Amino acid sequence: MPKPNEEHWLKIASEFFTRFQFPLCLGAIDGKHIRIKKPNKSGSKYYNYKHFFSIILLAVTDASGKFVVDVGSCGGNSDGGVFSRSSLGKKLMSDKLSIPQRGYIPGTDIELPYMFVADEAFPLRENIMKPFPHRQLATEKEIFNYRLSRARNSVECSFGRLAQMWRILFRQIDEQPMAATNIVKAITVLHNFVLVNEPPVPNEHLLPRRLTYQNLQKHRQRSTKCGMQVRKSSQNYFMTEGAVPWESNIL
């Protein structure tokens, strides 16, 4: 799977803005536990909070749902730290992903960092946006959560496609972690190939009940001050220049 360069990241951000009206977005992040058989001599290393053995598929998708992945973390690792310990997370934090640093929201003079969108399982940072906690939210926070959720739809749909198209995910993968990791990587490459060359699967957002992979556990993690400032600025944008006429009918 090719590694994005800065030009590719900028193209992804443009597509997210066109399709989801979410500015400066470099991708949607999510993670799943993939069930595997008990690894040899592993103790509880791969035993997760759902009480089965797993590896973790950590994925970033572009606006059309194509994957950039990091897979193979031990399922027994605390989900709250999966991203920071992953190859993807380490490269992001050390500026080794060739991502553009800051940009102007199209049509405005508002300058913000380029960012990824995620859910509550991930930390709020300058370049990772997550929703506000769902507790009696003010309208502007509800709108931010809604807009972020729309942008995250790309990764949710992609996991739905994986479930429908690759039946090996309907059961435990009876392989050791390294072989299971290679199988999952191959599935994501095939997913990207099919997505480019064939039309989407109907009802692709629906996850079959028999699916064996599980969401990452949601954790309360310390938000950075910069992350809170960027989220506040994005929230203000969605209430002003970035407001869309139909969102008030959704809430």
PDB file of C-alpha atoms in Angstrom:
ATOM      1  CA  MET A   1       0.000   0.000   0.000  1.00  0.00           C
ATOM      2  CA  PRO A   2       1.696   3.271  -1.090  1.00  0.00           C
ATOM      3  CA  LYS A   3       2.635   5.830   1.560  1.00  0.00           C
ATOM      4  CA  PRO A   4       0.912   9.201   1.010  1.00  0.00           C
ATOM      5  CA  ASN A   5       3.117  12.210   0.328  1.00  0.00           C
ATOM      6  CA  GLU A   6       2.145  15.816   1.030  1.00  0.00           C
ATOM      7  CA  GLU A   7       0.464  16.223  -2.358  1.00  0.00           C
ATOM      8  CA  HIS A   8      -1.641  13.124  -1.714  1.00  0.00           C
ATOM      9  CA  TRP A   9      -2.645  14.364   1.752  1.00  0.00           C
ATOM     10  CA  LEU A  10      -3.738  17.704   0.285  1.00  0.00           C
ATOM     11  CA  LYS A  11      -5.857  15.867  -2.289  1.00  0.00           C
ATOM     12  CA  ILE A  12      -7.510  13.857   0.495  1.00  0.00           C
ATOM     13  CA  ALA A  13      -8.264  17.074   2.410  1.00  0.00           C
ATOM     14  CA  SER A  14      -9.833  18.620  -0.687  1.00  0.00           C
ATOM     15  CA  GLU A  15     -12.050  15.556  -1.185  1.00  0.00           C
ATOM     16  CA  PHE A  16     -13.193  15.576   2.454  1.00  0.00           C
ATOM     17  CA  PHE A  17     -14.168  19.231   2.151  1.00  0.00           C
ATOM     18  CA  THR A  18     -16.052  18.640  -1.111  1.00  0.00           C
ATOM     19  CA  ARG A  19     -17.857  15.509   0.039  1.00  0.00           C
ATOM     20  CA  PHE A  20     -18.419  16.161   3.748  1.00  0.00           C
ATOM     21  CA  GLN A  21     -17.836  19.935   4.160  1.00  0.00           C
ATOM     22  CA  PHE A  22     -15.220  19.207   6.829  1.00  0.00           C
ATOM     23  CA  PRO A  23     -12.149  21.385   6.224  1.00  0.00           C
ATOM     24  CA  LEU A  24      -8.464  20.428   6.464  1.00  0.00           C
ATOM     25  CA  CYS A  25      -9.310  16.760   7.116  1.00  0.00           C
ATOM     26  CA  LEU A  26      -6.588  14.262   6.176  1.00  0.00           C
ATOM     27  CA  GLY A  27      -8.601  11.145   6.962  1.00  0.00           C
ATOM     28  CA  ALA A  28     -10.950   9.326   9.316  1.00  0.00           C
ATOM     29  CA  ILE A  29      -9.424   7.042  11.968  1.00  0.00           C
ATOM     30  CA  ASP A  30     -10.960   3.958  13.562  1.00  0.00           C
ATOM     31  CA  GLY A  31      -9.800   0.655  14.995  1.00  0.00           C
ATOM     32  CA  LYS A  32     -11.143  -2.870  15.434  1.00  0.00           C
ATOM     33  CA  HIS A  33     -10.158  -5.974  17.332  1.00  0.00           C
ATOM     34  CA  ILE A  34      -9.750  -8.900  14.896  1.00  0.00           C
ATOM     35  CA  ARG A  35     -10.357 -12.274  16.558  1.00  0.00           C
ATOM     36  CA  ILE A  36      -7.487 -14.798  16.299  1.00  0.00           C
ATOM     37  CA  LYS A  37      -6.737 -18.136  17.937  1.00  0.00           C
ATOM     38  CA  LYS A  38      -4.754 -18.141  21.169  1.00  0.00           C
ATOM     39  CA  PRO A  39      -1.136 -17.398  20.216  1.00  0.00           C
ATOM     40  CA  ASN A  40       1.572 -19.745  21.432  1.00  0.00           C
ATOM     41  CA  LYS A  41       3.241 -18.754  24.717  1.00  0.00           C
ATOM     42  CA  SER A  42       1.629 -15.302  24.712  1.00  0.00           C
ATOM     43  CA  GLY A  43      -0.040 -15.254  28.129  1.00  0.00           C
ATOM     44  CA  SER A  44      -2.560 -12.395  28.206  1.00  0.00           C
ATOM     45  CA  LYS A  45      -0.686 -10.277  25.655  1.00  0.00           C
ATOM     46  CA  TYR A  46      -3.379 -10.710  22.985  1.00  0.00           C
ATOM     47  CA  TYR A  47      -6.348 -11.156  25.365  1.00  0.00           C
ATOM     48  CA  ASN A  48      -8.641  -8.117  25.129  1.00  0.00           C
ATOM     49  CA  TYR A  49     -11.361  -6.459  27.200  1.00  0.00           C
ATOM     50  CA  LYS A  50     -14.051  -8.455  25.331  1.00  0.00           C
ATOM     51  CA  HIS A  51     -12.442 -11.669  26.559  1.00  0.00           C
ATOM     52  CA  PHE A  52     -11.045 -13.071  23.328  1.00  0.00           C
ATOM     53  CA  PHE A  53      -7.638 -13.083  21.631  1.00  0.00           C
ATOM     54  CA  SER A  54      -7.110 -10.441  18.970  1.00  0.00           C
ATOM     55  CA  ILE A  55      -4.861  -8.237  16.923  1.00  0.00           C
ATOM     56  CA  ILE A  56      -5.853  -4.641  16.274  1.00  0.00           C
ATOM     57  CA  LEU A  57      -6.577  -3.169  12.860  1.00  0.00           C
ATOM     58  CA  LEU A  58      -6.029   0.581  13.094  1.00  0.00           C
ATOM     59  CA  ALA A  59      -7.165   2.295   9.920  1.00  0.00           C
ATOM     60  CA  VAL A  60      -7.262   5.706   8.301  1.00  0.00           C
ATOM     61  CA  THR A  61      -9.527   6.140   5.288  1.00  0.00           C
ATOM     62  CA  ASP A  62      -9.735   8.864   2.700  1.00  0.00           C
ATOM     63  CA  ALA A  63     -13.059  10.463   1.737  1.00  0.00           C
ATOM     64  CA  SER A  64     -13.958   7.599  -0.605  1.00  0.00           C
ATOM     65  CA  GLY A  65     -13.149   4.938   1.980  1.00  0.00           C
ATOM     66  CA  LYS A  66      -9.763   3.677   0.792  1.00  0.00           C
ATOM     67  CA  PHE A  67      -7.532   2.429   3.594  1.00  0.00           C
ATOM     68  CA  VAL A  68      -4.189   3.498   4.962  1.00  0.00           C
ATOM     69  CA  VAL A  69      -3.626   0.925   7.719  1.00  0.00           C
ATOM     70  CA  ASP A  70      -1.572  -0.063  10.734  1.00  0.00           C
ATOM     71  CA  VAL A  71      -2.344  -3.610  11.834  1.00  0.00           C
ATOM     72  CA  GLY A  72      -0.825  -6.071  14.260  1.00  0.00           C
ATOM     73  CA  SER A  73      -0.929  -4.448  17.705  1.00  0.00           C
ATOM     74  CA  CYS A  74      -1.604  -6.902  20.531  1.00  0.00           C
ATOM     75  CA  GLY A  75      -5.269  -7.054  21.517  1.00  0.00           C
ATOM     76  CA  GLY A  76      -4.301  -7.061  25.193  1.00  0.00           C
ATOM     77  CA  ASN A  77      -2.863  -3.564  24.940  1.00  0.00           C
ATOM     78  CA  SER A  78      -4.969  -0.853  26.538  1.00  0.00           C
ATOM     79  CA  ASP A  79      -7.161   0.543  23.748  1.00  0.00           C
ATOM     80  CA  GLY A  80      -6.643   4.030  25.113  1.00  0.00           C
ATOM     81  CA  GLY A  81      -2.988   3.898  24.082  1.00  0.00           C
ATOM     82  CA  VAL A  82      -3.278   1.884  20.867  1.00  0.00           C
ATOM     83  CA  PHE A  83      -2.922   4.892  18.603  1.00  0.00           C
ATOM     84  CA  SER A  84       0.077   6.426  20.371  1.00  0.00           C
ATOM     85  CA  ARG A  85       1.896   3.062  20.320  1.00  0.00           C
ATOM     86  CA  SER A  86       1.077   2.276  16.697  1.00  0.00           C
ATOM     87  CA  SER A  87       3.427   2.917  13.805  1.00  0.00           C
ATOM     88  CA  LEU A  88       0.886   5.388  12.432  1.00  0.00           C
ATOM     89  CA  GLY A  89       0.605   7.265  15.722  1.00  0.00           C
ATOM     90  CA  LYS A  90       4.355   7.400  16.295  1.00  0.00           C
ATOM     91  CA  LYS A  91       4.962   8.769  12.801  1.00  0.00           C
ATOM     92  CA  LEU A  92       2.226  11.374  13.237  1.00  0.00           C
ATOM     93  CA  MET A  93       3.605  12.579  16.562  1.00  0.00           C
ATOM     94  CA  SER A  94       7.162  12.758  15.202  1.00  0.00           C
ATOM     95  CA  ASP A  95       6.167  14.535  11.949  1.00  0.00           C
ATOM     96  CA  LYS A  96       7.202  11.612   9.732  1.00  0.00           C
ATOM     97  CA  LEU A  97       3.973  11.232   7.734  1.00  0.00           C
ATOM     98  CA  SER A  98       4.749  14.004   5.223  1.00  0.00           C
ATOM     99  CA  ILE A  99       1.500  15.727   6.174  1.00  0.00           C
ATOM    100  CA  PRO A 100       1.002  19.456   5.611  1.00  0.00           C
ATOM    101  CA  GLN A 101       1.147  21.316   8.918  1.00  0.00           C
ATOM    102  CA  ARG A 102      -1.371  24.159   8.613  1.00  0.00           C
ATOM    103  CA  GLY A 103      -3.714  25.592   6.028  1.00  0.00           C
ATOM    104  CA  TYR A 104      -6.550  28.037   5.475  1.00  0.00           C
ATOM    105  CA  ILE A 105     -10.124  26.814   5.471  1.00  0.00           C
ATOM    106  CA  PRO A 106     -11.303  27.283   1.858  1.00  0.00           C
ATOM    107  CA  GLY A 107     -12.971  30.644   1.307  1.00  0.00           C
ATOM    108  CA  THR A 108     -11.863  32.081   4.658  1.00  0.00           C
ATOM    109  CA  ASP A 109      -8.845  33.593   6.382  1.00  0.00           C
ATOM    110  CA  ILE A 110      -9.084  30.999   9.187  1.00  0.00           C
ATOM    111  CA  GLU A 111      -5.792  29.133   9.564  1.00  0.00           C
ATOM    112  CA  LEU A 112      -5.798  25.788  11.403  1.00  0.00           C
ATOM    113  CA  PRO A 113      -3.706  22.608  11.502  1.00  0.00           C
ATOM    114  CA  TYR A 114      -4.559  19.788   9.125  1.00  0.00           C
ATOM    115  CA  MET A 115      -6.257  17.071  11.148  1.00  0.00           C
ATOM    116  CA  PHE A 116      -7.719  13.576  11.324  1.00  0.00           C
ATOM    117  CA  VAL A 117     -11.231  12.862  12.637  1.00  0.00           C
ATOM    118  CA  ALA A 118     -11.808  10.137  15.227  1.00  0.00           C
ATOM    119  CA  ASP A 119     -14.230   8.919  17.899  1.00  0.00           C
ATOM    120  CA  GLU A 120     -14.026   8.768  21.687  1.00  0.00           C
ATOM    121  CA  ALA A 121     -11.451   5.945  21.659  1.00  0.00           C
ATOM    122  CA  PHE A 122      -8.778   8.390  20.493  1.00  0.00           C
ATOM    123  CA  PRO A 123      -7.066  11.360  22.153  1.00  0.00           C
ATOM    124  CA  LEU A 124      -8.002  14.962  21.345  1.00  0.00           C
ATOM    125  CA  ARG A 125      -4.884  16.605  19.939  1.00  0.00           C
ATOM    126  CA  GLU A 126      -4.004  19.483  17.667  1.00  0.00           C
ATOM    127  CA  ASN A 127      -4.223  17.161  14.648  1.00  0.00           C
ATOM    128  CA  ILE A 128      -6.818  14.647  15.918  1.00  0.00           C
ATOM    129  CA  MET A 129     -10.401  15.821  16.403  1.00  0.00           C
ATOM    130  CA  LYS A 130     -12.923  13.837  18.442  1.00  0.00           C
ATOM    131  CA  PRO A 131     -16.529  14.643  19.442  1.00  0.00           C
ATOM    132  CA  PHE A 132     -17.632  16.467  22.548  1.00  0.00           C
ATOM    133  CA  PRO A 133     -18.946  14.097  25.259  1.00  0.00           C
ATOM    134  CA  HIS A 134     -22.672  13.482  24.757  1.00  0.00           C
ATOM    135  CA  ARG A 135     -24.065  15.176  27.867  1.00  0.00           C
ATOM    136  CA  GLN A 136     -26.687  17.902  27.374  1.00  0.00           C
ATOM    137  CA  LEU A 137     -24.688  19.639  24.688  1.00  0.00           C
ATOM    138  CA  ALA A 138     -25.224  23.196  23.526  1.00  0.00           C
ATOM    139  CA  THR A 139     -26.341  23.553  19.905  1.00  0.00           C
ATOM    140  CA  GLU A 140     -22.910  24.559  18.602  1.00  0.00           C
ATOM    141  CA  LYS A 141     -21.338  21.439  20.122  1.00  0.00           C
ATOM    142  CA  GLU A 142     -24.084  19.221  18.723  1.00  0.00           C
ATOM    143  CA  ILE A 143     -23.433  20.692  15.283  1.00  0.00           C
ATOM    144  CA  PHE A 144     -19.698  20.068  15.614  1.00  0.00           C
ATOM    145  CA  ASN A 145     -20.361  16.448  16.614  1.00  0.00           C
ATOM    146  CA  TYR A 146     -22.723  16.009  13.686  1.00  0.00           C
ATOM    147  CA  ARG A 147     -20.252  17.421  11.176  1.00  0.00           C
ATOM    148  CA  LEU A 148     -17.443  15.282  12.572  1.00  0.00           C
ATOM    149  CA  SER A 149     -19.666  12.194  12.467  1.00  0.00           C
ATOM    150  CA  ARG A 150     -20.429  12.835   8.777  1.00  0.00           C
ATOM    151  CA  ALA A 151     -16.714  12.976   8.018  1.00  0.00           C
ATOM    152  CA  ARG A 152     -16.096   9.779  10.003  1.00  0.00           C
ATOM    153  CA  ASN A 153     -18.737   8.001   7.947  1.00  0.00           C
ATOM    154  CA  SER A 154     -16.069   7.052   5.398  1.00  0.00           C
ATOM    155  CA  VAL A 155     -14.205   4.772   7.800  1.00  0.00           C
ATOM    156  CA  GLU A 156     -17.395   3.291   9.254  1.00  0.00           C
ATOM    157  CA  CYS A 157     -18.616   2.388   5.771  1.00  0.00           C
ATOM    158  CA  SER A 158     -15.242   0.865   4.933  1.00  0.00           C
ATOM    159  CA  PHE A 159     -15.403  -1.494   7.891  1.00  0.00           C
ATOM    160  CA  GLY A 160     -18.912  -2.389   6.747  1.00  0.00           C
ATOM    161  CA  ARG A 161     -17.585  -3.235   3.274  1.00  0.00           C
ATOM    162  CA  LEU A 162     -14.863  -5.421   4.763  1.00  0.00           C
ATOM    163  CA  ALA A 163     -17.485  -7.324   6.732  1.00  0.00           C
ATOM    164  CA  GLN A 164     -19.694  -7.933   3.708  1.00  0.00           C
ATOM    165  CA  MET A 165     -16.991  -8.831   1.197  1.00  0.00           C
ATOM    166  CA  TRP A 166     -14.407 -10.825   3.160  1.00  0.00           C
ATOM    167  CA  ARG A 167     -16.086 -13.698   4.975  1.00  0.00           C
ATOM    168  CA  ILE A 168     -12.960 -14.638   6.893  1.00  0.00           C
ATOM    169  CA  LEU A 169     -13.927 -11.796   9.244  1.00  0.00           C
ATOM    170  CA  PHE A 170     -17.090 -13.713  10.169  1.00  0.00           C
ATOM    171  CA  ARG A 171     -15.008 -16.137  12.212  1.00  0.00           C
ATOM    172  CA  GLN A 172     -11.848 -16.431  14.225  1.00  0.00           C
ATOM    173  CA  ILE A 173      -8.670 -16.353  12.125  1.00  0.00           C
ATOM    174  CA  ASP A 174      -6.937 -19.599  13.089  1.00  0.00           C
ATOM    175  CA  GLU A 175      -3.414 -18.320  12.613  1.00  0.00           C
ATOM    176  CA  GLN A 176      -0.586 -16.974  14.728  1.00  0.00           C
ATOM    177  CA  PRO A 177      -0.401 -13.151  14.998  1.00  0.00           C
ATOM    178  CA  MET A 178       2.113 -12.593  12.183  1.00  0.00           C
ATOM    179  CA  ALA A 179       0.155 -14.671   9.670  1.00  0.00           C
ATOM    180  CA  ALA A 180      -3.150 -13.134  10.807  1.00  0.00           C
ATOM    181  CA  THR A 181      -1.646  -9.663  10.385  1.00  0.00           C
ATOM    182  CA  ASN A 182      -0.598 -10.463   6.816  1.00  0.00           C
ATOM    183  CA  ILE A 183      -4.085 -11.786   6.032  1.00  0.00           C
ATOM    184  CA  VAL A 184      -5.734  -8.592   7.290  1.00  0.00           C
ATOM    185  CA  LYS A 185      -3.264  -6.403   5.387  1.00  0.00           C
ATOM    186  CA  ALA A 186      -4.045  -8.356   2.204  1.00  0.00           C
ATOM    187  CA  ILE A 187      -7.781  -7.834   2.774  1.00  0.00           C
ATOM    188  CA  THR A 188      -7.329  -4.070   3.076  1.00  0.00           C
ATOM    189  CA  VAL A 189      -5.288  -3.941  -0.146  1.00  0.00           C
ATOM    190  CA  LEU A 190      -7.979  -5.941  -1.956  1.00  0.00           C
ATOM    191  CA  HIS A 191     -10.613  -3.630  -0.474  1.00  0.00           C
ATOM    192  CA  ASN A 192      -8.868  -0.618  -2.011  1.00  0.00           C
ATOM    193  CA  PHE A 193      -8.556  -2.373  -5.377  1.00  0.00           C
ATOM    194  CA  VAL A 194     -12.245  -3.316  -5.433  1.00  0.00           C
ATOM    195  CA  LEU A 195     -13.302   0.171  -4.354  1.00  0.00           C
ATOM    196  CA  VAL A 196     -11.422   1.733  -7.266  1.00  0.00           C
ATOM    197  CA  ASN A 197     -12.615  -0.778  -9.866  1.00  0.00           C
ATOM    198  CA  GLU A 198     -16.153  -1.770  -8.829  1.00  0.00           C
ATOM    199  CA  PRO A 199     -19.276   0.069  -7.576  1.00  0.00           C
ATOM    200  CA  PRO A 200     -19.958   0.141  -3.796  1.00  0.00           C
ATOM    201  CA  VAL A 201     -21.790  -2.733  -2.141  1.00  0.00           C
ATOM    202  CA  PRO A 202     -25.455  -1.918  -1.277  1.00  0.00           C
ATOM    203  CA  ASN A 203     -26.118  -1.212   2.426  1.00  0.00           C
ATOM    204  CA  GLU A 204     -22.371  -1.085   2.956  1.00  0.00           C
ATOM    205  CA  HIS A 205     -22.778   0.766   6.254  1.00  0.00           C
ATOM    206  CA  LEU A 206     -24.501  -2.209   7.875  1.00  0.00           C
ATOM    207  CA  LEU A 207     -22.314  -4.535   9.947  1.00  0.00           C
ATOM    208  CA  PRO A 208     -23.529  -8.168   9.956  1.00  0.00           C
ATOM    209  CA  ARG A 209     -24.454  -9.481  13.402  1.00  0.00           C
ATOM    210  CA  ARG A 210     -22.121 -12.463  13.072  1.00  0.00           C
ATOM    211  CA  LEU A 211     -19.081 -10.273  12.556  1.00  0.00           C
ATOM    212  CA  THR A 212     -16.216 -11.222  14.888  1.00  0.00           C
ATOM    213  CA  TYR A 213     -14.348  -7.932  15.116  1.00  0.00           C
ATOM    214  CA  GLN A 214     -15.084  -5.445  17.872  1.00  0.00           C
ATOM    215  CA  ASN A 215     -14.726  -1.702  18.405  1.00  0.00           C
ATOM    216  CA  LEU A 216     -11.898  -0.269  20.429  1.00  0.00           C
ATOM    217  CA  GLN A 217     -12.839   0.465  24.024  1.00  0.00           C
ATOM    218  CA  LYS A 218     -13.591   4.113  24.724  1.00  0.00           C
ATOM    219  CA  HIS A 219     -11.257   5.731  27.237  1.00  0.00           C
ATOM    220  CA  ARG A 220     -11.091   9.100  28.916  1.00  0.00           C
ATOM    221  CA  GLN A 221      -7.793  10.546  27.827  1.00  0.00           C
ATOM    222  CA  ARG A 222      -6.211  13.867  28.641  1.00  0.00           C
ATOM    223  CA  SER A 223      -6.932  16.385  25.876  1.00  0.00           C
ATOM    224  CA  THR A 224      -4.197  18.782  24.882  1.00  0.00           C
ATOM    225  CA  LYS A 225      -4.792  22.512  25.162  1.00  0.00           C
ATOM    226  CA  CYS A 226      -4.011  22.931  21.458  1.00  0.00           C
ATOM    227  CA  GLY A 227      -6.516  20.197  20.614  1.00  0.00           C
ATOM    228  CA  MET A 228      -9.263  21.972  22.552  1.00  0.00           C
ATOM    229  CA  GLN A 229      -8.432  25.271  20.851  1.00  0.00           C
ATOM    230  CA  VAL A 230      -8.576  23.731  17.371  1.00  0.00           C
ATOM    231  CA  ARG A 231     -11.890  22.034  18.174  1.00  0.00           C
ATOM    232  CA  LYS A 232     -13.286  25.341  19.451  1.00  0.00           C
ATOM    233  CA  SER A 233     -12.182  27.148  16.275  1.00  0.00           C
ATOM    234  CA  SER A 234     -13.715  24.417  14.106  1.00  0.00           C
ATOM    235  CA  GLN A 235     -16.930  24.615  16.135  1.00  0.00           C
ATOM    236  CA  ASN A 236     -17.108  28.379  15.563  1.00  0.00           C
ATOM    237  CA  TYR A 237     -16.511  27.919  11.833  1.00  0.00           C
ATOM    238  CA  PHE A 238     -19.406  25.453  11.562  1.00  0.00           C
ATOM    239  CA  MET A 239     -21.677  28.037  13.201  1.00  0.00           C
ATOM    240  CA  THR A 240     -20.593  30.918  10.916  1.00  0.00           C
ATOM    241  CA  GLU A 241     -18.907  30.745   7.494  1.00  0.00           C
ATOM    242  CA  GLY A 242     -19.116  26.951   7.429  1.00  0.00           C
ATOM    243  CA  ALA A 243     -22.800  26.632   8.328  1.00  0.00           C
ATOM    244  CA  VAL A 244     -24.912  24.604   5.895  1.00  0.00           C
ATOM    245  CA  PRO A 245     -28.670  25.168   5.507  1.00  0.00           C
ATOM    246  CA  TRP A 246     -29.746  21.578   6.097  1.00  0.00           C
ATOM    247  CA  GLU A 247     -27.909  20.803   9.340  1.00  0.00           C
ATOM    248  CA  SER A 248     -30.464  22.540  11.599  1.00  0.00           C
ATOM    249  CA  ASN A 249     -33.092  20.094  10.323  1.00  0.00           C
ATOM    250  CA  ILE A 250     -30.967  17.113  11.350  1.00  0.00           C
ATOM    251  CA  LEU A 251     -30.478  18.032  15.010  1.00  0.00           C
TER     252      LEU A 251
END
